[in-house]
Structure formats: C-alpha cells, structure tokens
CSV table of C-alpha atoms in Angstrom, one decimal:
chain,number,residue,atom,x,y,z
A,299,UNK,CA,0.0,-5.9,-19.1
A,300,UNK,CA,-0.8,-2.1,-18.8
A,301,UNK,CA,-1.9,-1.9,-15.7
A,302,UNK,CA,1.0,-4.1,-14.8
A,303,UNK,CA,3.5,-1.4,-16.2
A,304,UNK,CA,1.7,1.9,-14.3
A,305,UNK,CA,1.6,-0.6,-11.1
A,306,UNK,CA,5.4,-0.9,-11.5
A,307,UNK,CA,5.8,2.5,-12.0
A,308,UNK,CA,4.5,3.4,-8.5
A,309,UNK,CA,6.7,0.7,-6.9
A,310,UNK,CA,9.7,1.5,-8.5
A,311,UNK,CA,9.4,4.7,-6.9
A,312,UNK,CA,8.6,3.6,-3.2
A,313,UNK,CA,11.8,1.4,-4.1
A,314,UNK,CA,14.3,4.0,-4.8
A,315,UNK,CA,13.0,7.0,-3.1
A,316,UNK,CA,13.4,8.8,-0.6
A,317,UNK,CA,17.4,9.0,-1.5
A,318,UNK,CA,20.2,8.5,1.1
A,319,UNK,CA,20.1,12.3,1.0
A,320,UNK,CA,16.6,12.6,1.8
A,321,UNK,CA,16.1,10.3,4.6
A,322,UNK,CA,17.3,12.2,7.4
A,323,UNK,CA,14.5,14.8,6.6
A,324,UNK,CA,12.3,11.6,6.4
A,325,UNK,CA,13.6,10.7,10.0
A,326,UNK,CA,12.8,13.9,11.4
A,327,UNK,CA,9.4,13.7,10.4
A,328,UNK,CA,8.5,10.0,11.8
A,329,UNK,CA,10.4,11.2,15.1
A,330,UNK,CA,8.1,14.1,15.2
A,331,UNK,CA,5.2,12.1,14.8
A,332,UNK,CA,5.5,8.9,16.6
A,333,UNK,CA,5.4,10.3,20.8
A,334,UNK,CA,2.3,12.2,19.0
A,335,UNK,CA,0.4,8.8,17.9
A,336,UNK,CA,0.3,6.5,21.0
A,337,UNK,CA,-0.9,3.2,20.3
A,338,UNK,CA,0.0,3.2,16.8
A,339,UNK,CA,2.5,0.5,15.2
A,340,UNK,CA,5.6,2.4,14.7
A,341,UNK,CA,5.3,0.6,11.1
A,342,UNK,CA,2.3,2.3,10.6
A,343,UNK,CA,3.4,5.8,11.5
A,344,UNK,CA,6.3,5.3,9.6
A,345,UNK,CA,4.0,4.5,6.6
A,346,UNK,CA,1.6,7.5,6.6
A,347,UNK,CA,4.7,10.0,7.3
A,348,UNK,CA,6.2,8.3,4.6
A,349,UNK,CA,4.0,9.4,2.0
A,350,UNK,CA,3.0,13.0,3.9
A,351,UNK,CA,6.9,13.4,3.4
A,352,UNK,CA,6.6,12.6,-0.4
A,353,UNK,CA,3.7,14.4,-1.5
A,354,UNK,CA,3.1,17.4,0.8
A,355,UNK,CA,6.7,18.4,1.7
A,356,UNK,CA,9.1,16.9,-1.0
A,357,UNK,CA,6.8,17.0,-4.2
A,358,UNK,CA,9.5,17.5,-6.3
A,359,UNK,CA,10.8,13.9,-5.7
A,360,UNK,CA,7.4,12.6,-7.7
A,361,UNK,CA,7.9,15.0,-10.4
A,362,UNK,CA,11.7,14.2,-11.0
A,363,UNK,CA,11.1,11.0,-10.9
A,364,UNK,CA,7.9,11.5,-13.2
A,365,UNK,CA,10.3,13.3,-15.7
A,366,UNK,CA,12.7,10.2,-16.0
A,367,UNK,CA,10.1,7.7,-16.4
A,368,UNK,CA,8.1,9.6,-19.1
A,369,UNK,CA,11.6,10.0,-21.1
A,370,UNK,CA,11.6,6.6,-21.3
A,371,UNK,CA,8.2,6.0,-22.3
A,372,UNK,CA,6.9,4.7,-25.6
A,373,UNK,CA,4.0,3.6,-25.5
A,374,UNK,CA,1.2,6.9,-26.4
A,375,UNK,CA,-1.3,5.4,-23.6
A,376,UNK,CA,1.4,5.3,-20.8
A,377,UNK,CA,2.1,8.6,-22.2
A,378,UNK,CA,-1.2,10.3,-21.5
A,379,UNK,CA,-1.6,8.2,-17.9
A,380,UNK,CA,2.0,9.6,-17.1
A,381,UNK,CA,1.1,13.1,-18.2
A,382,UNK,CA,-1.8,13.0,-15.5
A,383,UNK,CA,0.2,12.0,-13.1
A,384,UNK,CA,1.6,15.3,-11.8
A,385,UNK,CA,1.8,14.5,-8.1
A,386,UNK,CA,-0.9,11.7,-5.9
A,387,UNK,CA,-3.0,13.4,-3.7
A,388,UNK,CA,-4.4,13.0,-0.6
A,389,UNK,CA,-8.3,11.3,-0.2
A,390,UNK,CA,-10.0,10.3,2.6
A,391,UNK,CA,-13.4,10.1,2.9
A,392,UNK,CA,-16.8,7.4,2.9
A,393,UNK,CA,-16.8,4.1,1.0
A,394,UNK,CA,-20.8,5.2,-0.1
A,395,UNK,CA,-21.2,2.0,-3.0
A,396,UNK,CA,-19.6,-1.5,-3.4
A,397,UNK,CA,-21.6,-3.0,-6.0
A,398,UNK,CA,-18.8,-2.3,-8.6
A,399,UNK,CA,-16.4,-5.8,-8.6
A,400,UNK,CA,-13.8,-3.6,-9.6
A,401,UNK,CA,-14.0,-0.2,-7.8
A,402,UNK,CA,-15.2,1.3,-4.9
A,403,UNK,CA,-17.0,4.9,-4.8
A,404,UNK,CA,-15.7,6.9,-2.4
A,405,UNK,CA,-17.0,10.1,-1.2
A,406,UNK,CA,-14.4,12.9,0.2
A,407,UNK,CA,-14.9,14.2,3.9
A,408,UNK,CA,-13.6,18.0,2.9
A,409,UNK,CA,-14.9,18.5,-0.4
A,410,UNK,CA,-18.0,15.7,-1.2
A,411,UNK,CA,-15.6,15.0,-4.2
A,412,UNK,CA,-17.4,11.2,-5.6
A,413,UNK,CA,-14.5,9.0,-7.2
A,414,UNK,CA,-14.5,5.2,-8.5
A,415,UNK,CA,-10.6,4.3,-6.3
A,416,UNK,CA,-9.7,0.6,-7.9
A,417,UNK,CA,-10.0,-2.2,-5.9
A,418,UNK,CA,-6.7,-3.5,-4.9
A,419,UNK,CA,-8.4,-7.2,-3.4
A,420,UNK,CA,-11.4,-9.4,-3.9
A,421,UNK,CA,-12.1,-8.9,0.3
A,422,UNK,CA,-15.5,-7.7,1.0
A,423,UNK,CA,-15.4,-4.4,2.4
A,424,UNK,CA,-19.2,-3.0,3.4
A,425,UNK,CA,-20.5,0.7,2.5
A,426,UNK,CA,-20.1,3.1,5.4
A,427,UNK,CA,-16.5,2.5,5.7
A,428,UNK,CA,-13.8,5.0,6.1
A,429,UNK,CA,-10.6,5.0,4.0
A,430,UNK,CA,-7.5,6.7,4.0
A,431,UNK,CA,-5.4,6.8,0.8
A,432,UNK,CA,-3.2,8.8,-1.8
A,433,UNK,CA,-4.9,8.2,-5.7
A,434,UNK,CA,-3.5,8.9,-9.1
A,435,UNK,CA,-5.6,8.4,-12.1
A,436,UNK,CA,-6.0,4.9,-12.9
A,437,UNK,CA,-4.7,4.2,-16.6
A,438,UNK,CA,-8.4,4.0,-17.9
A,439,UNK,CA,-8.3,7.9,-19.1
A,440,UNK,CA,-11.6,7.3,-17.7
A,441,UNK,CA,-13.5,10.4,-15.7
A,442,UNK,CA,-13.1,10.2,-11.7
A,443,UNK,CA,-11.3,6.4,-11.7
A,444,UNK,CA,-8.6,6.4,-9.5
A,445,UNK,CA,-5.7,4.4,-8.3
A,446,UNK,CA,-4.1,4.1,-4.3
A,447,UNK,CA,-0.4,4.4,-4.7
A,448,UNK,CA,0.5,2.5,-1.7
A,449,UNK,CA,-1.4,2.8,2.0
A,450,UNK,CA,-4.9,1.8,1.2
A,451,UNK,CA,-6.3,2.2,5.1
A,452,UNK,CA,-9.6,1.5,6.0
A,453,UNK,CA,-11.5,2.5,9.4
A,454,UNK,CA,-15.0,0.8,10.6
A,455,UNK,CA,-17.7,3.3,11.0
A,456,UNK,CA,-17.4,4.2,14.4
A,457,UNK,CA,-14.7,6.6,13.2
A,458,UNK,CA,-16.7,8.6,10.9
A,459,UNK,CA,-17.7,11.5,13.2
A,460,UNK,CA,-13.8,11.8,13.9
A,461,UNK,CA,-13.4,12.6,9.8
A,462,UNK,CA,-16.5,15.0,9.8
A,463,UNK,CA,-15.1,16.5,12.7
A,464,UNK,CA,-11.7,17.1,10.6
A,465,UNK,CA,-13.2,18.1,7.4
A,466,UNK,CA,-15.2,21.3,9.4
A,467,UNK,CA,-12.0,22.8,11.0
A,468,UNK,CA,-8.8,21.7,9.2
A,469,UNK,CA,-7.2,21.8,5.9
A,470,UNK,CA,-6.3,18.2,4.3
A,471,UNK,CA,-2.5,18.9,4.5
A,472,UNK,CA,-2.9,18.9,8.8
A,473,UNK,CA,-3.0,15.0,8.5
A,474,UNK,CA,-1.5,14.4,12.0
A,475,UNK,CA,-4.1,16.4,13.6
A,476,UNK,CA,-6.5,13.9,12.0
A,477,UNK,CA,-4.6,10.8,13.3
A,478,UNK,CA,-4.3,11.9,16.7
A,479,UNK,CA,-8.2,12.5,17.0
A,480,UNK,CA,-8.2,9.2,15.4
A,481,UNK,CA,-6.1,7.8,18.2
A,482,UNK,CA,-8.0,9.5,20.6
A,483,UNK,CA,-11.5,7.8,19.4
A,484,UNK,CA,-9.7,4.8,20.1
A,485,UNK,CA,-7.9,3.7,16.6
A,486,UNK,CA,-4.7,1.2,16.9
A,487,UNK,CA,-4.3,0.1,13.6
A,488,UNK,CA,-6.4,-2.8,13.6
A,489,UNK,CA,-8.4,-2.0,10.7
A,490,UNK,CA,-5.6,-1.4,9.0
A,491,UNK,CA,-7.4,-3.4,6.0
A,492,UNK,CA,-7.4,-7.5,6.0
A,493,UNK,CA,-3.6,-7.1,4.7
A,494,UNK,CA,-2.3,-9.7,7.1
A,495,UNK,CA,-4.9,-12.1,5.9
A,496,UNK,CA,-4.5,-11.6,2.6
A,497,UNK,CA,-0.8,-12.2,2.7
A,498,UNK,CA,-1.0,-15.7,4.4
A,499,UNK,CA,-3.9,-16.5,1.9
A,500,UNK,CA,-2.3,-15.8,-1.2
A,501,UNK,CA,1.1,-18.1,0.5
A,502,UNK,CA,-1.5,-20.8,1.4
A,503,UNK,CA,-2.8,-21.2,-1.9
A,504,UNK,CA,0.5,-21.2,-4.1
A,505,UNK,CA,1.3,-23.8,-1.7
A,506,UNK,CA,-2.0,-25.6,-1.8
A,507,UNK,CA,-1.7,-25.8,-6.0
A,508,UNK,CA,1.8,-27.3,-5.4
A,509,UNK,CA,0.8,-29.7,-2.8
A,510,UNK,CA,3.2,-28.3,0.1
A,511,UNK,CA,2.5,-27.7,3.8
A,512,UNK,CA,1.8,-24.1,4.8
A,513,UNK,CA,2.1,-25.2,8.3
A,514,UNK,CA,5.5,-24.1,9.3
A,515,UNK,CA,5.6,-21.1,6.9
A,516,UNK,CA,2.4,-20.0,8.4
A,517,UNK,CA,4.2,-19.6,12.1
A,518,UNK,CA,6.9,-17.8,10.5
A,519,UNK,CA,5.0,-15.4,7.9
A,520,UNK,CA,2.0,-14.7,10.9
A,521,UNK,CA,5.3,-13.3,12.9
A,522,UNK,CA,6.6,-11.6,10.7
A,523,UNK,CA,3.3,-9.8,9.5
A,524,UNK,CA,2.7,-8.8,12.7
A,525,UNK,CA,5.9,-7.5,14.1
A,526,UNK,CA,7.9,-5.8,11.3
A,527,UNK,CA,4.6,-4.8,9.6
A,528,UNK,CA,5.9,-4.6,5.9
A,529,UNK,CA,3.9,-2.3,3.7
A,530,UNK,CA,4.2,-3.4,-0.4
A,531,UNK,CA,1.3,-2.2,-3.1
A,532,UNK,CA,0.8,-6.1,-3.5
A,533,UNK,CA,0.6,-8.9,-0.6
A,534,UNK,CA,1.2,-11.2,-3.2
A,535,UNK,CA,5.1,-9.9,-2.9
A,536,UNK,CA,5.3,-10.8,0.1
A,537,UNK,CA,3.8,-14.0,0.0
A,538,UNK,CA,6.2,-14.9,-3.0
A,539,UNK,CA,9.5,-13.7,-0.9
A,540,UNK,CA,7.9,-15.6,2.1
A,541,UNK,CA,7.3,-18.8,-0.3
A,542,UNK,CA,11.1,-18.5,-1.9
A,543,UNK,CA,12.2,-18.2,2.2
A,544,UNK,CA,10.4,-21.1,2.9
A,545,UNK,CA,12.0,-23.1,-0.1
A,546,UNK,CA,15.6,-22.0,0.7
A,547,UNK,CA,15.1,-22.8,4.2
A,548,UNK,CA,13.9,-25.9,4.2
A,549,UNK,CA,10.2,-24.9,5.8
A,550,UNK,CA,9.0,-27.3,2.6
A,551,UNK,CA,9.8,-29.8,0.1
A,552,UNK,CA,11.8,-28.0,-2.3
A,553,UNK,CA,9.8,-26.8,-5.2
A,554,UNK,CA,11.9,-27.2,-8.7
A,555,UNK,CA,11.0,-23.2,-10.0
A,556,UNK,CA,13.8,-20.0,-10.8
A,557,UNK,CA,12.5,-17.2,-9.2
A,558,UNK,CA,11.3,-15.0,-12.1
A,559,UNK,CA,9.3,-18.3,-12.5
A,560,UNK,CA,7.9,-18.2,-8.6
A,561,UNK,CA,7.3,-14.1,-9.1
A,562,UNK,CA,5.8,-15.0,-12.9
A,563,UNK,CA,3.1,-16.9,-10.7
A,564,UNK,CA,2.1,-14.7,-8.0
A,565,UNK,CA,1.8,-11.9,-10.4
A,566,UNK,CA,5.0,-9.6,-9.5
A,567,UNK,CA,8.2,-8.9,-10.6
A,568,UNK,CA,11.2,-10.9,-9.6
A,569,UNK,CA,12.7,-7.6,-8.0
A,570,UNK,CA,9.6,-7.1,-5.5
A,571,UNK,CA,9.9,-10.9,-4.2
A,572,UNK,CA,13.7,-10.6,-3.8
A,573,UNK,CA,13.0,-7.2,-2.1
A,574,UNK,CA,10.8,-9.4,1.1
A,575,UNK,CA,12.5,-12.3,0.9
A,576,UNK,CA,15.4,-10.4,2.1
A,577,UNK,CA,13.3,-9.0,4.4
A,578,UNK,CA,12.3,-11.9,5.7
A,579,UNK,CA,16.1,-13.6,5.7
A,580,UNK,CA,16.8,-10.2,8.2
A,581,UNK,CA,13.9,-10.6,10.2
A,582,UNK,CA,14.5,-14.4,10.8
A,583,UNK,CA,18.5,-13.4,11.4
C-alpha cells in the first residue's frame, strides 16, 4: 500500500502540472526541440522536454507541489520519503547488474555514481544497456535505491560510446545535445523500452481471466500505441482505460464490473483508467 501511495504521488503531479499558465513556456520548449530531433516521435520529444521543463527550468513546480502534499501527510514514513524528495534528478548511465528481481544497478555516465533504480516490469532487460531516466528515492529509506518518475528509456548498446562521448564534454543539464548525437548514431525511438508490449499484455490477460476476445481490442489498442504514443508511470492504466473502451464500445461481451472495480484489478486508481480511456474515446473520435 506504500509504495502505492508515493507512486500516486508522482502521478498526481504529471496529472495536474504544468498549469494552464505554464504550458506555453512548455510549448516553447518542445517547438525548440522537435526540427532539432529528426526521426524522433513527436510523443517522444514531447516526453523528454516535458520533464527537462519540470526539473531543470521550472523546479519550483516540484517543490510547491511537494509543500502541499507533505501538509497533507500523516503517515511518519511518507513523511521522511517526502522530505527526500526535494526535486528528481536526472540519471543516465549503464545497466551494469540484473540479477536483483526487483532492481536494476545502474552505473552513471558523468559521475560513476552506482544506484539500485526499481524495476518498474518483470521484462528481461540484459546488462550493458543504456537507460535514460529522472529517480527520487524509492520509499525504502534505503542507501542508493531509487525510483523513475515517469520516462524510464532504455538504449541497446550500440549507443554507449554516444553517452561516454557526452559525459567527457558536456554538463548533464545539455540533454538535447545528448539526444541529437543520439539521433545522429542512428536512435528513432525504437528502444524506447517494451512499453507497447507490455500494454497489450497486461489487456490480453485481464481479458484472458475473464474469458473475452482480445481480438478486436488488440487492432484498436496496437493503433493507438503506436500513433498517439501515450506515456503513463503504469501500462497497466492504459490497458484498464483500453479494457473499459472496449466494454463501452461493444469490442466484447460486456463484463458486469464498476470501474473502481476494473482499476481495483489492474492495480491503479480509478482516476488513471478514466484519464486513457478518454484518451482513447478522442483518439477513436
């Protein structure tokens, strides 16, 4: 249940920030960077700016937002975890041990920095891997165990000498330098992680246990995936608002379930499958 509550923490924030104020600053930013990043799903360039935005040029949107939340904390554990919490950070670098079922150690490109970053899936995901995230502790007030807030990216090998490259000459706040050499060594996104997969597995199984088709979901969920690219910290949300879609819409027999029930079962709030269901309803519109 803890790690439930600090995971909806981080949502809640992606969820309500940046403000109507904010977002034409956040628009100047992703129309600065996308003619820069060729190649690159617009989706995804909106994602990384996204988070640059947050944590590198508007900071004080965490900590505000930080300052409410830990007002309305009770619990002395959430208290400490929140008190670490003074802004995420930026952390690239080598996945150097898997062995761990629930973390993986990552070693930073700039600094050497060793962390333990939380797995987020049970996907296999081999040593000598690159990854691209933002980390907060992780809850267990445990040294050097970490946390991705939301873009958890991971690059195959061949794009390590473009990181060591990056860590000799730049400072880690010059992130679009780093993605345009990334583009240049001939990155397009497609090992983005296994999100897609996971997405259409987690659908496929609810369905499975309730003995419904996946087969015309499946068409409609595998387009959606990959053209409006929706990032969420769990692709079990999405497969729940794709599932509740598929119920209202007739894709299959109607399951008998409210839809705190349907989120209760994939392991999210109600709010987060309303949140891509609606996305979905727009996209299919």
């Amino acid at each position: 249940m803890f790690f439930e509550e600090i995971d909806r923490t981080i949502q809640s924030f992606f969820d309500d920030y940046p403000t109507r104020a904010e977002i034409p600053a956040y628009n100047e930013l992703v129309v600065e960077w996308l003619p820069q990043l060729p190649g690159l799903h617009p989706q995804l360039v909106q994602a990384i700016a996204l988070e640059h935005f947050f944590f590198f040029q508007k900071p004080e949107m965490w900590q505000s937002y930080m300052k409410k939340v830990q007002k309305q904390t009770l619990r002395p554990v959430s208290q400490q975890v929140y008190a670490s919490w003074t802004c995420p950070r930026l952390f690239f670098g080598e996945i150097i041990d898997v062995s761990s079922p629930l973390y993986l150690k990552v070693r930073h490109a700039i600094t050497g920095e060793e962390i333990f970053l939380r797995r987020e899936t049970e996907r296999v995901i081999p040593e000598g891997m690159m990854t691209y995230t933002y980390i907060l502790p992780d809850g267990t007030l445990e040294d050097n165990h970490y946390l991705a807030t939301s873009i958890f990216i991971f690059f195959a090998p061949e794009h390590k000498p473009v990181f060591e490259k990056f860590a000799k000459s730049h400072r880690a706040d010059e992130q679009l330098l780093l993605w345009q050499a990334l583009v240049a060594n001939g990155y397009n996104g497609e090992e983005f992680t296994t999100f897609e997969s996971n997405v259409l597995k987690h659908a496929e199984d609810f369905l499975v246990k309730h003995e419904r088709d996946f087969k015309e979901l499946r068409i409609v969920l595998e387009d959606y995936l990959v053209e409006e690219r929706p990032g969420a910290r769990k692709e079990a949300a999405i497969a729940a608002g794709a599932v509740r879609y598929a119920n209202e819409n007739g894709l299959i027999e109607p399951l008998q379930m409210t839809v705190k029930d349907m989120a209760e079962q994939f392991g999210v709030s109600a709010s987060s499958l309303t949140k891509y269901y609606q996305d979905i309803m727009a996209y299919r519109s």
